[in-house]
Coordinates of C-alpha atoms in Angstrom, one line a residue:
M1 CA -91.4 55.6 173.5
M2 CA -95.1 55.2 172.6
S3 CA -97.1 58.0 171.1
Q4 CA -100.3 59.2 172.7
E5 CA -102.4 57.8 169.8
Q6 CA -101.1 54.2 170.3
S7 CA -101.8 54.1 174.0
Q8 CA -105.4 55.3 173.8
P9 CA -108.0 52.6 173.0
V10 CA -109.9 52.8 169.8
Y11 CA -113.2 52.6 171.7
T12 CA -113.9 53.5 175.2
E13 CA -115.6 51.0 177.6
Q14 CA -118.7 53.1 177.5
Q15 CA -118.9 52.9 173.7
V16 CA -118.3 49.2 173.8
Q17 CA -121.2 48.8 176.2
Q18 CA -123.4 51.0 174.0
F19 CA -122.6 48.7 171.0
A20 CA -123.4 45.6 173.1
A21 CA -126.7 47.1 174.2
E22 CA -127.6 48.0 170.5
W23 CA -126.7 44.5 169.5
Q24 CA -129.0 43.0 172.2
N25 CA -131.8 45.4 171.1
Q26 CA -131.4 44.3 167.4
Q27 CA -131.0 40.6 168.2
P28 CA -134.8 39.8 167.7
S29 CA -134.7 41.6 164.3
I30 CA -131.6 39.7 163.3
E31 CA -133.2 36.3 164.3
R32 CA -136.4 37.2 162.4
L33 CA -134.4 38.0 159.2
A34 CA -132.3 34.8 159.6
A35 CA -135.6 32.8 159.8
M36 CA -136.9 34.6 156.6
E37 CA -133.7 33.9 154.7
K38 CA -134.9 30.5 153.3
D39 CA -138.3 31.9 152.4
L40 CA -136.6 34.8 150.5
A41 CA -134.3 32.4 148.7
L42 CA -137.3 30.3 147.6
L43 CA -139.1 33.5 146.5
I44 CA -136.1 34.6 144.5
E45 CA -135.9 31.2 142.8
V46 CA -139.6 31.3 141.9
L47 CA -139.3 34.9 140.5
S48 CA -136.2 33.9 138.6
A49 CA -137.9 31.0 137.0
N50 CA -140.8 33.3 136.0
S51 CA -138.4 36.0 134.7
D52 CA -138.1 36.4 130.9
L53 CA -134.7 38.0 131.0
T54 CA -131.7 35.9 132.0
A55 CA -129.0 37.9 130.5
Q56 CA -127.5 41.0 132.2
P57 CA -129.7 44.1 132.2
S58 CA -128.8 46.6 129.4
A59 CA -127.3 49.0 131.9
F60 CA -124.5 46.4 132.5
E61 CA -124.0 45.5 128.9
P62 CA -121.1 47.1 127.0
Q63 CA -122.3 50.0 124.9
N64 CA -122.4 48.9 121.3
D65 CA -123.9 50.9 118.4
V66 CA -126.5 48.8 116.7
I67 CA -127.8 49.8 113.3
Y68 CA -131.0 48.3 112.0
H69 CA -131.7 48.5 108.3
Q70 CA -135.0 47.7 106.7
S71 CA -136.0 48.0 103.1
E72 CA -139.0 50.2 102.4
Q73 CA -142.3 48.4 101.8
I74 CA -143.9 49.3 98.5
Q75 CA -147.3 48.0 99.6
S76 CA -149.7 50.7 100.7
Q77 CA -151.0 48.5 103.5
Q78 CA -149.9 45.3 105.2
S79 CA -152.3 42.7 106.6
S80 CA -154.2 44.0 109.6
S81 CA -152.7 43.3 113.0
I82 CA -155.6 41.0 113.8
D83 CA -154.8 38.8 110.8
S84 CA -151.1 38.7 111.6
L85 CA -151.9 37.9 115.2
E86 CA -154.1 35.0 114.1
T87 CA -151.4 33.8 111.8
I88 CA -148.8 33.8 114.6
I89 CA -151.2 32.0 116.9
A90 CA -151.9 29.4 114.3
A91 CA -148.2 29.0 113.5
N92 CA -147.5 28.5 117.3
K93 CA -150.1 25.8 117.5
A94 CA -148.8 24.0 114.5
A95 CA -145.2 24.2 115.7
E96 CA -143.5 21.4 117.5
A97 CA -143.2 21.5 121.3
G98 CA -140.1 23.1 122.6
V99 CA -138.6 25.0 125.5
Q100 CA -137.2 28.5 125.9
L101 CA -134.0 28.6 127.9
G102 CA -133.7 32.3 128.4
L103 CA -133.6 35.7 126.6
Y104 CA -130.4 37.3 125.5
L105 CA -129.4 40.7 124.1
T106 CA -127.5 39.5 121.1
P107 CA -127.5 36.4 118.9
K108 CA -123.8 35.9 119.8
K109 CA -124.8 35.5 123.5
V110 CA -127.4 32.9 122.4
R111 CA -124.7 30.9 120.6
H112 CA -122.3 31.2 123.5
Q113 CA -125.0 30.0 125.9
V114 CA -125.7 27.0 123.6
L115 CA -122.0 26.1 123.8
N116 CA -122.0 26.4 127.6
L117 CA -125.0 24.2 127.9
K118 CA -123.7 21.6 125.6
R119 CA -120.4 21.6 127.5
D120 CA -122.0 21.4 130.9
Y121 CA -124.8 18.9 130.0
P122 CA -123.8 17.0 126.9
A123 CA -125.9 13.8 127.7
V124 CA -129.1 15.8 128.2
L125 CA -128.8 18.3 125.3
N126 CA -127.0 16.2 122.6
D127 CA -130.3 15.1 120.9
L128 CA -131.9 18.5 120.9
D129 CA -131.7 21.2 118.2
F130 CA -131.4 24.9 119.0
R131 CA -133.0 28.0 117.5
F132 CA -133.4 31.6 118.5
K133 CA -136.5 33.7 118.3
T134 CA -136.3 37.4 118.0
R135 CA -138.8 39.6 119.8
E136 CA -139.2 43.2 120.8
Q137 CA -139.8 44.0 124.5
K138 CA -140.1 47.6 125.6
G139 CA -138.1 48.8 122.7
V140 CA -135.3 46.3 123.2
T141 CA -134.6 43.5 120.8
L142 CA -134.3 40.2 122.7
Y143 CA -133.3 36.8 121.4
G144 CA -135.0 33.8 123.0
L145 CA -133.0 30.5 123.1
R146 CA -135.3 27.7 122.1
A147 CA -134.5 24.0 122.3
G148 CA -136.5 21.0 120.9
P149 CA -138.3 19.4 119.3
F150 CA -140.1 17.3 121.9
A151 CA -142.8 14.8 121.1
N152 CA -145.3 16.8 123.1
Y153 CA -145.6 19.6 125.7
T154 CA -145.7 17.0 128.5
Q155 CA -142.1 16.0 127.6
A156 CA -141.1 19.7 127.3
T157 CA -142.5 20.4 130.8
A158 CA -140.7 17.5 132.3
F159 CA -137.5 18.7 130.6
C160 CA -138.1 22.2 132.1
E161 CA -138.5 20.7 135.6
I162 CA -135.1 19.0 135.3
A163 CA -133.5 22.1 133.8
K164 CA -134.9 24.3 136.7
R165 CA -133.4 21.9 139.3
M166 CA -130.0 22.5 137.5
G167 CA -130.4 26.2 137.9
Q168 CA -131.4 26.9 134.3
T169 CA -134.4 29.2 133.4
C170 CA -136.9 27.2 131.4
V171 CA -140.4 27.6 130.1
T172 CA -142.3 25.6 127.5
A173 CA -142.6 27.3 124.1
P174 CA -143.2 26.5 120.5
F175 CA -140.0 25.2 118.8
I176 CA -139.8 28.1 116.3
G177 CA -137.2 30.6 115.3
E178 CA -134.0 30.8 113.3
M179 CA -131.7 27.8 113.3
L180 CA -128.4 28.2 115.1

């Protein structure tokens, strides 16, 4: 014996007709979105290539306590910020050409990424050295993965074009930072 619930259809014929009418009304919008899909994918690729942060946002990172320790400076004043900025610019100009392959939240993640890259692309990356450059961005310490040195920025740019085709974020940058 069948219960009443099993014998009744889930949707009535009128409801099915309403769904079909809504589908027909929405069909032009769906087609327009499908046509825009390739453009949106290209836009996402361009934005990703221009993005500085390739690691997960801090909201998705495990919560670790980080303690920073600095010794106190005895000097009454350090060099002015203008002098230090000029020093940084001069150092960048004097540095060898390199590329930055992303920003990460910890040095450990930088090292892990180097291992992944060397494993995935050994022929391309075997002759390169790796460094990481620490920088502050909106109160967060980020570690930029640098690869190099290249003979010039033209070679670094060519390397970045190849890296981008392989799905890797890449921008030209001075080959500076701490050795890995």
